Coordinates of C-alpha atoms and ligand atoms in Angstrom, one line a residue:
M1 CA -13.3 20.8 15.1
T2 CA -10.5 18.5 14.1
R3 CA -8.8 16.3 16.8
F4 CA -5.3 14.9 16.4
V5 CA -4.2 11.5 17.5
F6 CA -0.4 10.9 17.3
I7 CA 0.8 7.3 17.1
T8 CA 4.3 6.3 17.9
G9 CA 6.1 3.0 18.2
G10 CA 8.8 1.7 20.5
V11 CA 11.0 -1.3 21.4
V12 CA 11.3 -2.7 17.9
S13 CA 10.2 -1.8 14.4
S14 CA 7.7 -3.7 12.3
L15 CA 5.1 -3.9 15.1
G16 CA 2.3 -3.0 12.7
K17 CA 1.8 0.7 13.6
G18 CA 0.2 1.2 10.2
I19 CA -2.4 -1.5 10.7
S20 CA -3.1 -0.2 14.3
S21 CA -3.6 3.3 13.0
A22 CA -5.8 2.1 10.1
S23 CA -7.8 0.0 12.5
L24 CA -8.4 2.9 14.8
G25 CA -9.5 5.0 11.8
A26 CA -12.0 2.2 10.8
L27 CA -13.4 2.1 14.4
L28 CA -13.9 5.8 14.6
Q29 CA -15.6 5.7 11.2
A30 CA -17.8 2.9 12.6
R31 CA -19.1 5.5 15.1
G32 CA -19.9 7.9 12.2
F33 CA -16.8 10.1 12.5
E34 CA -14.8 11.4 9.5
V35 CA -11.2 10.5 9.6
R36 CA -7.9 11.2 7.7
L37 CA -4.8 9.3 8.2
R38 CA -1.2 10.4 7.6
K39 CA 2.3 9.3 8.0
L40 CA 5.5 11.2 9.0
D41 CA 8.6 9.3 7.9
P42 CA 11.9 10.3 9.5
Y43 CA 14.2 9.1 6.6
L44 CA 16.0 11.5 4.3
N45 CA 14.6 10.4 1.0
V46 CA 12.2 13.0 -0.3
D47 CA 9.7 10.1 -0.9
P48 CA 10.1 6.3 -1.1
G49 CA 9.8 6.3 -4.9
T50 CA 13.5 5.7 -5.5
M51 CA 13.9 3.1 -2.7
N52 CA 14.4 -0.6 -3.3
P53 CA 11.2 -2.5 -2.4
I54 CA 13.3 -5.2 -0.8
Q55 CA 14.4 -2.6 1.8
H56 CA 11.4 -0.6 2.3
G57 CA 8.4 -2.5 0.9
E58 CA 6.1 -1.4 -1.8
V59 CA 5.7 2.1 -3.0
Y60 CA 2.0 3.1 -2.6
V61 CA 0.8 5.4 -5.4
T62 CA -2.1 7.8 -4.7
D63 CA -4.7 9.2 -7.1
D64 CA -2.8 12.5 -7.2
G65 CA 0.4 10.8 -8.2
A66 CA 2.4 10.7 -5.0
E67 CA 4.8 7.9 -4.3
T68 CA 4.2 7.1 -0.7
D69 CA 4.8 4.7 2.2
L70 CA 3.0 1.4 2.1
D71 CA 1.1 2.2 5.3
L72 CA -1.0 4.6 3.3
G73 CA -2.3 1.5 1.5
H74 CA -3.4 0.1 4.8
Y75 CA -5.1 3.4 5.7
E76 CA -7.0 3.4 2.4
R77 CA -7.9 -0.3 2.5
F78 CA -9.3 0.0 6.1
T79 CA -11.1 3.3 5.7
G80 CA -11.8 3.7 2.0
V81 CA -10.6 7.3 2.3
P82 CA -8.3 7.9 -0.8
A83 CA -4.8 8.9 0.4
R84 CA -3.0 11.8 -1.3
Q85 CA 0.3 13.6 -1.4
G86 CA -0.5 15.6 1.7
D87 CA -0.8 12.5 3.8
N88 CA 2.9 11.4 3.7
V89 CA 5.9 13.5 4.5
T90 CA 9.6 12.6 5.1
T91 CA 12.5 14.4 6.7
G92 CA 13.8 14.8 3.1
R93 CA 10.7 16.7 2.0
I94 CA 10.6 18.8 5.1
Y95 CA 14.3 19.8 4.7
S96 CA 13.8 20.5 1.0
T97 CA 10.9 22.9 1.9
V98 CA 12.9 24.6 4.6
L99 CA 16.0 24.9 2.5
S100 CA 14.2 26.3 -0.5
R101 CA 12.5 28.9 1.8
E102 CA 15.9 29.8 3.1
R103 CA 17.3 30.3 -0.4
H104 CA 14.2 32.3 -1.3
G105 CA 14.9 34.6 1.6
D106 CA 11.8 33.8 3.7
Y107 CA 13.8 33.6 6.9
L108 CA 15.9 36.6 6.2
G109 CA 17.9 37.6 9.2
A110 CA 17.3 34.4 11.1
T111 CA 19.6 31.5 11.8
V112 CA 17.7 28.6 10.4
Q113 CA 17.5 25.8 13.0
V114 CA 15.8 22.5 13.7
I115 CA 13.7 24.3 16.3
P116 CA 11.7 26.3 15.3
H117 CA 12.1 26.1 11.5
V118 CA 12.1 22.4 10.9
T119 CA 9.5 21.7 13.6
D120 CA 7.3 24.5 12.3
A121 CA 7.4 22.9 8.8
I122 CA 6.4 19.5 10.4
K123 CA 3.5 21.1 12.3
E124 CA 2.4 22.9 9.1
F125 CA 2.3 19.5 7.4
I126 CA 0.2 18.0 10.2
E127 CA -2.4 20.6 10.1
T128 CA -2.7 21.3 6.4
D129 CA -5.2 19.8 4.0
T130 CA -7.2 18.0 6.7
D131 CA -10.6 18.3 5.1
D132 CA -11.9 19.4 8.5
A133 CA -12.1 15.7 9.4
D134 CA -13.3 14.9 13.0
F135 CA -10.1 13.0 13.6
V136 CA -6.6 13.2 11.9
L137 CA -4.5 10.2 12.9
C138 CA -0.8 10.9 12.5
E139 CA 1.6 8.0 12.6
I140 CA 5.3 8.7 13.2
G141 CA 7.5 6.2 11.3
G142 CA 10.5 4.6 13.0
T143 CA 11.0 3.7 16.6
V144 CA 11.2 6.1 19.6
G145 CA 14.8 6.6 20.4
D146 CA 16.0 6.9 16.8
I147 CA 18.0 10.0 16.1
E148 CA 16.0 10.8 13.0
S149 CA 12.7 10.8 14.9
L150 CA 13.6 13.6 17.3
P151 CA 12.4 16.6 15.3
F152 CA 9.1 14.8 14.7
L153 CA 8.6 14.0 18.3
E154 CA 9.4 17.5 19.3
A155 CA 6.9 18.8 16.7
I156 CA 4.1 16.6 17.9
R157 CA 4.9 17.6 21.5
Q158 CA 4.6 21.2 20.6
K159 CA 1.5 20.7 18.5
A160 CA -0.3 18.8 21.3
N161 CA 0.6 21.6 23.7
E162 CA -0.9 24.2 21.3
L163 CA -4.1 22.1 20.7
G164 CA -4.6 21.2 24.4
R165 CA -5.7 17.8 25.8
A166 CA -9.2 18.0 24.4
R167 CA -7.9 18.1 20.9
S168 CA -4.9 15.8 21.0
M169 CA -3.7 12.5 22.3
F170 CA -0.7 10.2 22.2
I171 CA -0.9 6.4 21.5
H172 CA 2.2 4.4 21.8
L173 CA 2.6 0.9 20.4
T174 CA 5.1 -1.4 22.1
L175 CA 6.2 -5.0 22.2
L176 CA 5.8 -7.4 25.2
P177 CA 8.3 -10.2 24.5
H178 CA 7.6 -13.6 25.8
L179 CA 10.5 -15.4 27.5
T180 CA 9.9 -19.1 27.1
A181 CA 12.5 -20.0 29.8
A182 CA 10.9 -17.6 32.3
G183 CA 7.4 -18.6 31.1
E184 CA 6.2 -15.0 31.2
V185 CA 5.8 -11.8 29.2
K186 CA 8.3 -9.1 30.0
T187 CA 7.2 -5.5 30.6
K188 CA 10.6 -3.9 31.0
P189 CA 11.1 -3.0 27.3
T190 CA 7.7 -1.2 27.3
Q191 CA 8.6 0.7 30.5
H192 CA 11.8 1.8 28.9
S193 CA 10.1 2.9 25.7
V194 CA 7.5 4.9 27.6
K195 CA 10.3 6.5 29.6
E196 CA 12.2 7.4 26.4
L197 CA 9.0 9.2 25.2
Q198 CA 8.7 10.9 28.5
S199 CA 12.2 12.2 28.2
V200 CA 11.1 14.2 25.1
G201 CA 8.1 15.5 27.0
I202 CA 5.5 13.1 25.7
Q203 CA 3.2 11.1 28.1
A204 CA 1.4 8.3 26.3
D205 CA -2.3 8.3 26.9
I206 CA -3.0 4.8 25.7
L207 CA -0.5 1.9 25.2
L208 CA -1.1 -0.7 22.6
C209 CA 0.9 -3.8 23.6
R210 CA 1.9 -6.2 20.8
A211 CA 2.3 -9.8 22.1
E212 CA 1.8 -13.2 20.7
H213 CA -1.0 -13.8 23.2
P214 CA -3.5 -11.5 25.1
I215 CA -1.8 -9.8 28.1
P216 CA -2.3 -11.4 31.5
A217 CA -4.1 -9.1 34.0
D218 CA -1.1 -8.8 36.3
A219 CA 1.2 -7.6 33.5
R220 CA -1.4 -5.1 32.5
K221 CA -1.6 -3.7 36.0
K222 CA 2.2 -3.5 36.2
I223 CA 2.5 -1.7 32.9
A224 CA -0.3 0.8 34.0
L225 CA 1.5 1.5 37.3
F226 CA 5.0 2.0 35.8
C227 CA 3.9 3.8 32.7
N228 CA 1.5 6.3 34.2
V229 CA -1.7 5.2 32.4
A230 CA -5.0 3.6 33.7
P231 CA -5.1 -0.2 33.4
E232 CA -8.1 0.0 30.9
R233 CA -5.8 2.1 28.7
V234 CA -3.3 -0.7 28.4
I235 CA -4.7 -2.5 25.3
S236 CA -3.6 -5.9 24.3
A237 CA -2.7 -6.3 20.6
P238 CA -2.2 -10.0 20.1
D239 CA -1.2 -11.7 16.9
V240 CA -4.3 -12.5 14.7
S241 CA -4.6 -14.7 11.6
S242 CA -6.1 -11.9 9.4
I243 CA -5.2 -8.2 9.7
Y244 CA -8.9 -7.4 9.1
E245 CA -9.6 -8.9 12.5
V246 CA -7.6 -6.1 14.2
P247 CA -10.4 -3.6 14.4
L248 CA -12.6 -6.2 16.1
V249 CA -9.9 -7.2 18.6
Y250 CA -9.3 -3.6 19.5
N251 CA -13.0 -2.9 19.8
N252 CA -13.5 -5.9 22.1
Q253 CA -11.0 -4.4 24.5
G254 CA -12.5 -1.0 24.5
F255 CA -9.7 0.8 22.6
D256 CA -12.0 3.0 20.6
V257 CA -14.1 3.7 23.7
E258 CA -11.0 4.9 25.5
V259 CA -10.0 7.2 22.6
C260 CA -13.5 8.7 22.5
K261 CA -13.6 9.1 26.3
H262 CA -10.3 11.0 26.1
F263 CA -11.9 13.5 23.7
G264 CA -15.2 13.4 25.5
I265 CA -17.1 12.6 22.3
G266 CA -18.9 9.6 20.8
H267 CA -18.1 7.0 23.5
D268 CA -21.8 6.2 24.0
I269 CA -22.4 5.7 20.2
K270 CA -22.7 2.0 19.3
P271 CA -20.2 1.4 16.5
N272 CA -21.5 -0.4 13.4
L273 CA -19.0 -3.2 12.8
D274 CA -21.1 -5.2 10.3
R275 CA -18.5 -4.6 7.6
W276 CA -15.7 -6.1 9.6
N277 CA -17.8 -9.0 11.0
N278 CA -18.8 -9.9 7.5
I279 CA -15.2 -9.9 6.2
I280 CA -14.0 -12.0 9.1
S281 CA -16.7 -14.6 8.8
R282 CA -15.9 -15.0 5.1
V283 CA -12.1 -15.1 5.8
N284 CA -12.6 -17.7 8.5
K285 CA -15.0 -20.0 6.6
P286 CA -13.8 -20.3 3.0
E287 CA -15.6 -22.8 0.9
G288 CA -12.5 -23.8 -1.1
E289 CA -9.0 -22.6 -2.0
V290 CA -7.0 -21.7 -5.0
T291 CA -3.2 -21.3 -5.5
I292 CA -1.9 -18.3 -7.4
A293 CA 1.7 -18.2 -8.5
V294 CA 3.1 -14.7 -8.3
V295 CA 6.2 -14.6 -10.5
G296 CA 8.2 -11.6 -9.6
K297 CA 11.5 -10.2 -8.6
Y298 CA 11.2 -9.0 -5.0
T299 CA 9.7 -12.2 -3.7
E300 CA 11.9 -12.5 -0.5
L301 CA 10.1 -9.6 1.2
P302 CA 6.3 -10.0 1.3
D303 CA 5.9 -6.3 2.0
A304 CA 7.3 -5.6 -1.5
Y305 CA 4.0 -6.7 -2.9
K306 CA 1.7 -5.7 0.0
S307 CA -1.2 -4.2 -1.9
L308 CA -1.1 -7.1 -4.4
A309 CA -1.2 -9.7 -1.7
E310 CA -4.2 -7.9 -0.1
A311 CA -6.0 -7.5 -3.4
L312 CA -5.6 -11.2 -4.1
G313 CA -7.1 -11.9 -0.7
H314 CA -10.0 -9.6 -1.4
G315 CA -10.6 -11.5 -4.6
G316 CA -10.8 -14.6 -2.4
I317 CA -13.2 -12.9 0.0
A318 CA -15.5 -12.0 -2.9
N319 CA -15.5 -15.7 -4.1
N320 CA -15.6 -17.2 -0.6
V321 CA -12.3 -19.0 -1.2
A322 CA -8.9 -18.9 0.5
V323 CA -6.1 -17.7 -1.8
N324 CA -2.7 -19.4 -1.3
M325 CA 0.1 -17.3 -2.8
S326 CA 3.1 -19.0 -4.1
W327 CA 5.9 -16.4 -4.5
I328 CA 8.3 -17.4 -7.2
D329 CA 11.5 -15.7 -8.2
A330 CA 11.2 -15.3 -12.0
E331 CA 14.9 -16.0 -12.5
I332 CA 14.4 -19.7 -11.8
F333 CA 12.5 -20.1 -15.1
E334 CA 15.5 -18.9 -17.0
S335 CA 17.3 -22.2 -17.0
G336 CA 16.6 -25.9 -16.2
D337 CA 13.1 -27.3 -15.9
A338 CA 11.7 -25.2 -13.1
I339 CA 8.7 -24.3 -15.2
H340 CA 7.0 -27.5 -13.9
R341 CA 6.5 -25.5 -10.6
L342 CA 3.6 -23.8 -12.5
E343 CA 1.9 -27.1 -13.3
N344 CA -0.4 -27.3 -10.2
V345 CA -1.4 -23.6 -9.8
D346 CA -4.8 -22.2 -10.6
G347 CA -3.6 -18.8 -11.8
I348 CA -0.4 -17.0 -12.7
L349 CA 0.3 -13.4 -12.0
V350 CA 3.3 -11.3 -13.1
P351 CA 3.3 -8.1 -11.0
G352 CA 4.9 -4.7 -11.5
G353 CA 8.7 -4.6 -11.7
F354 CA 11.7 -2.8 -12.9
G355 CA 14.9 -3.9 -14.8
E356 CA 16.1 -6.8 -16.8
R357 CA 16.8 -9.3 -14.1
G358 CA 14.2 -12.1 -14.3
A359 CA 12.4 -10.6 -17.3
E360 CA 13.0 -13.6 -19.5
G361 CA 11.7 -15.8 -16.6
K362 CA 8.5 -13.8 -16.6
V363 CA 8.2 -14.2 -20.3
A364 CA 8.5 -17.9 -19.8
A365 CA 5.7 -17.8 -17.2
V366 CA 3.5 -15.9 -19.6
Q367 CA 4.1 -18.5 -22.3
F368 CA 3.3 -21.3 -19.8
A369 CA 0.0 -19.6 -18.8
R370 CA -1.0 -19.0 -22.4
E371 CA -0.2 -22.5 -23.7
H372 CA -1.6 -24.3 -20.7
R373 CA -4.7 -22.1 -20.6
V374 CA -4.0 -21.1 -16.9
P375 CA -5.7 -17.8 -16.0
Y376 CA -3.0 -15.1 -16.4
F377 CA -3.0 -11.6 -14.9
G378 CA -0.2 -9.3 -15.9
I379 CA 0.2 -6.0 -14.0
C380 CA 2.2 -3.2 -15.5
F381 CA 5.5 -5.0 -16.1
G382 CA 3.5 -8.2 -16.3
M383 CA 1.5 -6.7 -19.2
Q384 CA 4.6 -5.6 -20.9
M385 CA 6.2 -9.1 -20.6
A386 CA 2.9 -10.6 -22.0
V387 CA 3.1 -8.3 -25.0
I388 CA 6.7 -9.4 -25.6
E389 CA 5.8 -13.1 -25.3
I390 CA 2.8 -12.8 -27.7
S391 CA 4.9 -10.7 -30.2
R392 CA 7.5 -13.4 -30.3
S393 CA 5.3 -16.5 -30.2
L394 CA 2.2 -15.4 -32.1
A395 CA 3.2 -12.5 -34.2
S396 CA 6.7 -13.7 -35.3
I397 CA 8.3 -10.6 -34.1
H398 CA 11.4 -12.5 -33.0
G399 CA 13.5 -9.6 -31.8
A400 CA 10.6 -8.3 -29.5
G401 CA 11.8 -6.6 -26.3
S402 CA 11.6 -3.6 -24.1
T403 CA 14.0 -0.6 -24.4
E404 CA 14.1 -0.7 -20.6
F405 CA 16.8 -3.3 -21.1
G406 CA 18.8 -1.5 -23.8
D407 CA 18.6 -1.4 -27.6
V408 CA 16.4 -4.1 -29.1
S409 CA 15.6 -4.8 -32.7
D410 CA 11.8 -4.7 -32.1
P411 CA 10.9 -2.3 -29.3
V412 CA 7.3 -3.5 -28.7
V413 CA 7.7 -1.8 -25.3
G414 CA 9.4 1.6 -25.4
L415 CA 10.1 4.6 -23.3
L416 CA 7.1 6.8 -22.8
T417 CA 8.3 10.3 -24.0
E418 CA 5.0 12.2 -24.2
W419 CA 1.5 11.8 -22.7
K420 CA -1.5 13.9 -21.8
K421 CA -2.3 14.7 -18.2
G422 CA -5.7 16.4 -18.3
D423 CA -5.1 19.3 -20.7
K424 CA -1.3 19.3 -20.2
I425 CA 1.3 17.5 -22.2
E426 CA 4.0 15.7 -20.0
Q427 CA 7.3 15.1 -21.7
R428 CA 10.3 13.0 -20.6
D429 CA 13.5 11.7 -22.0
H430 CA 16.4 9.6 -20.8
S431 CA 18.1 12.5 -19.0
V432 CA 15.4 13.3 -16.4
D433 CA 15.9 12.6 -12.7
L434 CA 14.6 9.2 -11.5
G435 CA 12.6 10.6 -8.6
G436 CA 8.9 11.4 -9.2
S437 CA 9.3 11.4 -13.0
M438 CA 7.2 8.4 -14.0
R439 CA 3.7 8.5 -15.4
L440 CA 2.2 8.6 -11.9
G441 CA -1.3 8.6 -10.4
S442 CA -4.8 8.3 -11.7
Y443 CA -5.5 8.4 -15.4
P444 CA -8.7 7.7 -17.3
C445 CA -9.1 4.7 -19.5
S446 CA -11.8 3.8 -22.1
L447 CA -12.9 0.2 -22.4
V448 CA -13.9 -1.4 -25.6
K449 CA -17.3 -3.0 -25.7
N450 CA -17.6 -6.8 -26.0
T451 CA -14.3 -7.5 -24.3
L452 CA -13.6 -9.3 -21.1
A453 CA -12.4 -6.1 -19.5
Y454 CA -15.6 -4.3 -20.3
K455 CA -17.6 -7.2 -18.9
V456 CA -15.5 -7.3 -15.7
Y457 CA -15.8 -3.6 -15.0
G458 CA -19.4 -3.3 -16.3
T459 CA -18.8 0.2 -17.5
K460 CA -17.0 2.1 -20.3
N461 CA -14.9 4.7 -18.5
I462 CA -12.6 3.8 -15.6
T463 CA -9.7 5.5 -13.8
E464 CA -6.8 3.6 -12.4
R465 CA -3.4 4.4 -10.9
H466 CA -0.2 4.2 -12.8
R467 CA 3.5 4.1 -12.1
H468 CA 5.6 3.4 -15.1
R469 CA 8.2 4.8 -17.6
Y470 CA 7.7 2.4 -20.5
E471 CA 4.6 1.6 -22.5
V472 CA 3.4 -0.8 -25.2
N473 CA 4.4 0.6 -28.5
I474 CA 1.2 1.5 -30.5
N475 CA 3.1 1.1 -33.8
Y476 CA 2.9 -2.7 -33.3
A477 CA -0.8 -2.6 -32.6
E478 CA -1.9 -3.8 -36.1
T479 CA 0.5 -6.7 -36.2
L480 CA -0.4 -7.8 -32.7
Q481 CA -4.1 -7.5 -33.3
A482 CA -3.7 -9.7 -36.5
A483 CA -2.0 -12.3 -34.2
G484 CA -5.1 -12.4 -31.9
L485 CA -4.3 -9.8 -29.2
I486 CA -7.0 -7.3 -28.3
F487 CA -6.5 -3.9 -26.9
S488 CA -9.5 -3.7 -24.7
G489 CA -8.6 -0.5 -22.8
M490 CA -7.0 2.6 -24.2
S491 CA -6.2 6.1 -22.9
P492 CA -9.1 8.3 -24.0
D493 CA -6.9 9.9 -26.8
G494 CA -6.4 6.4 -28.2
E495 CA -2.6 6.7 -27.9
L496 CA -1.7 4.5 -25.0
P497 CA -2.7 0.8 -24.6
E498 CA -3.9 0.3 -21.1
I499 CA -5.4 -3.2 -21.2
I500 CA -4.7 -6.2 -23.4
E501 CA -6.4 -9.6 -23.5
L502 CA -6.4 -12.8 -25.5
P503 CA -10.0 -13.8 -26.3
E504 CA -9.1 -17.3 -27.2
H505 CA -7.9 -17.9 -23.6
P506 CA -10.1 -18.6 -20.6
W507 CA -8.8 -15.5 -18.7
F508 CA -5.7 -13.6 -20.0
I509 CA -5.5 -9.9 -19.1
G510 CA -2.7 -7.5 -18.9
V511 CA -3.1 -4.0 -17.5
Q512 CA -0.7 -1.1 -17.6
F513 CA -1.9 0.3 -14.3
H514 CA -2.0 -1.0 -10.7
P515 CA -5.5 -2.2 -9.8
E516 CA -4.3 -3.6 -6.6
L517 CA -3.9 -0.1 -5.1
K518 CA -7.7 0.5 -5.2
S519 CA -8.9 -2.8 -3.9
K520 CA -10.6 -2.9 -0.4
P521 CA -11.7 -5.9 1.7
F522 CA -15.2 -4.6 1.7
D523 CA -15.0 -3.6 -2.0
P524 CA -12.8 -6.0 -3.9
H525 CA -11.4 -4.8 -7.2
P526 CA -13.4 -6.2 -10.1
L527 CA -10.3 -7.5 -11.9
F528 CA -9.1 -9.4 -8.8
K529 CA -12.7 -10.7 -8.2
S530 CA -12.9 -12.0 -11.7
F531 CA -9.3 -13.4 -11.8
I532 CA -9.9 -15.4 -8.6
K533 CA -13.2 -16.6 -10.1
A534 CA -11.3 -17.8 -13.2
A535 CA -8.8 -19.5 -10.9
V536 CA -11.7 -21.3 -9.1
D537 CA -13.1 -22.4 -12.4
H538 CA -9.7 -23.6 -13.5
S539 CA -9.2 -25.6 -10.2
R540 CA -12.5 -27.4 -10.9
L541 CA -11.3 -28.4 -14.4
V542 CA -8.1 -30.2 -13.2
Ligands
LIG1 N1 9.5 -1.0 -15.5 C1 8.3 -0.8 -16.2 C2 8.0 0.6 -16.6 O1 8.6 1.5 -16.0 C3 7.1 -1.3 -15.4 C4 6.8 -0.5 -14.1 C5 5.9 -1.2 -13.2 O2 5.7 -2.4 -13.3 N2 5.4 -0.5 -12.3 O3 7.3 0.9 -17.4

């Protein structure tokens, strides 16, 4: 029997609903339950694939090729359950479904309305493809009170009514601001937010209260009284130094016990939290530190590279070191002498990216890493920029460039027009829609023996997640190999270069895929583990 937990947020956005949901998922798993997590996003885009990462943060890609909200990354990192297309829906996708049904004649005779047609489509999403998990945790994006959220709140109200109390519950995450002048935390915004929820027919069962510090007992009592919940169901969610501490903080306060009690199941099981204790003791007691320069384009918003930052941290956990990330806008390397900023770092990483802005700065960063023997990790765009740099500097292909930036005399990186997906051939040209048309999701890759990549993975066949439109041009392979580049990972048909490396360098790897998407704190990705190890070795040299 699947139980449904609906998680909403109020007062302000960015409270960390995704991490709270993911932490609850992890705590339920620690009692032996199976969980699935999903996110309902009220915006009108069909998916976040076409959104600017500066506005919305990273696009998280699943094995089945869905471009989804970054919270699905948290879900996967905390629970290890691979996310998929059916775990993220938006208003845009719901309306597309409803409108195509209307055109098809499925509602013949009816006036198509938000209630019941849109709300029915939302409910259908909530209950489909749940794997019969013990718990499905549904996070509603946005903040209670937003106009866009209303159909979603109405749908979860109806759904909970249909399921009954024993199979559904509501958790509401709010903020308790601290007024320095008054010297106290204020509960009024939380009271208002709970009222707002009540006005759409939803009574929160548990309140998670975000605050800088733990909630004082009197504030907890007051919130309980005004918000119609028991005091032990007002859970304090204070700021912590590592997000991986959140499950432990919640467990300490009995959050998971209260959830289990609500459903009358599992509250007397002792959760196994070894995994989280182990991670936190490593995070809190590093034996050293390394600095990694991330040379990118969306550096002003840390969420734009969420999975990457987490994966670097996991590499640190695996090596017992703290990882300092220095986020550098690649454009600064295009003029002047800013390159000296890379002099004291232990590793350089060029992450995924799109468009010409900053590309030459990234090429300059690759050149610096190559010439100064600093560990280099190029991810997707970062691999493409490495191939451009090596083509120009080592293979004398002076006009080397990517057709992503327009016509170039030597397209060492070019538009991917045809590739194999299983038994099918996928085809694209410049005229396709931008949404959902990249080479997306999990693809197999064969590693070449006696290469660094093979040693790092310790196996020949791997699968990794992709999100790109351009690809290293295989027609230049011979020239590049003669110049010292190795193609250490290829698509199984041998057509698409997936991994490159420079054997003469201490650690120089470029990958066409996004390994950061599969890294977990309790199972760090081998490439990040090895890259951070190389950075540690480099830091000992200087
Ligand atoms: N813009 C490049 C491409 O589409 C790289 C994409 C990426 O880094 N994810 O191929």
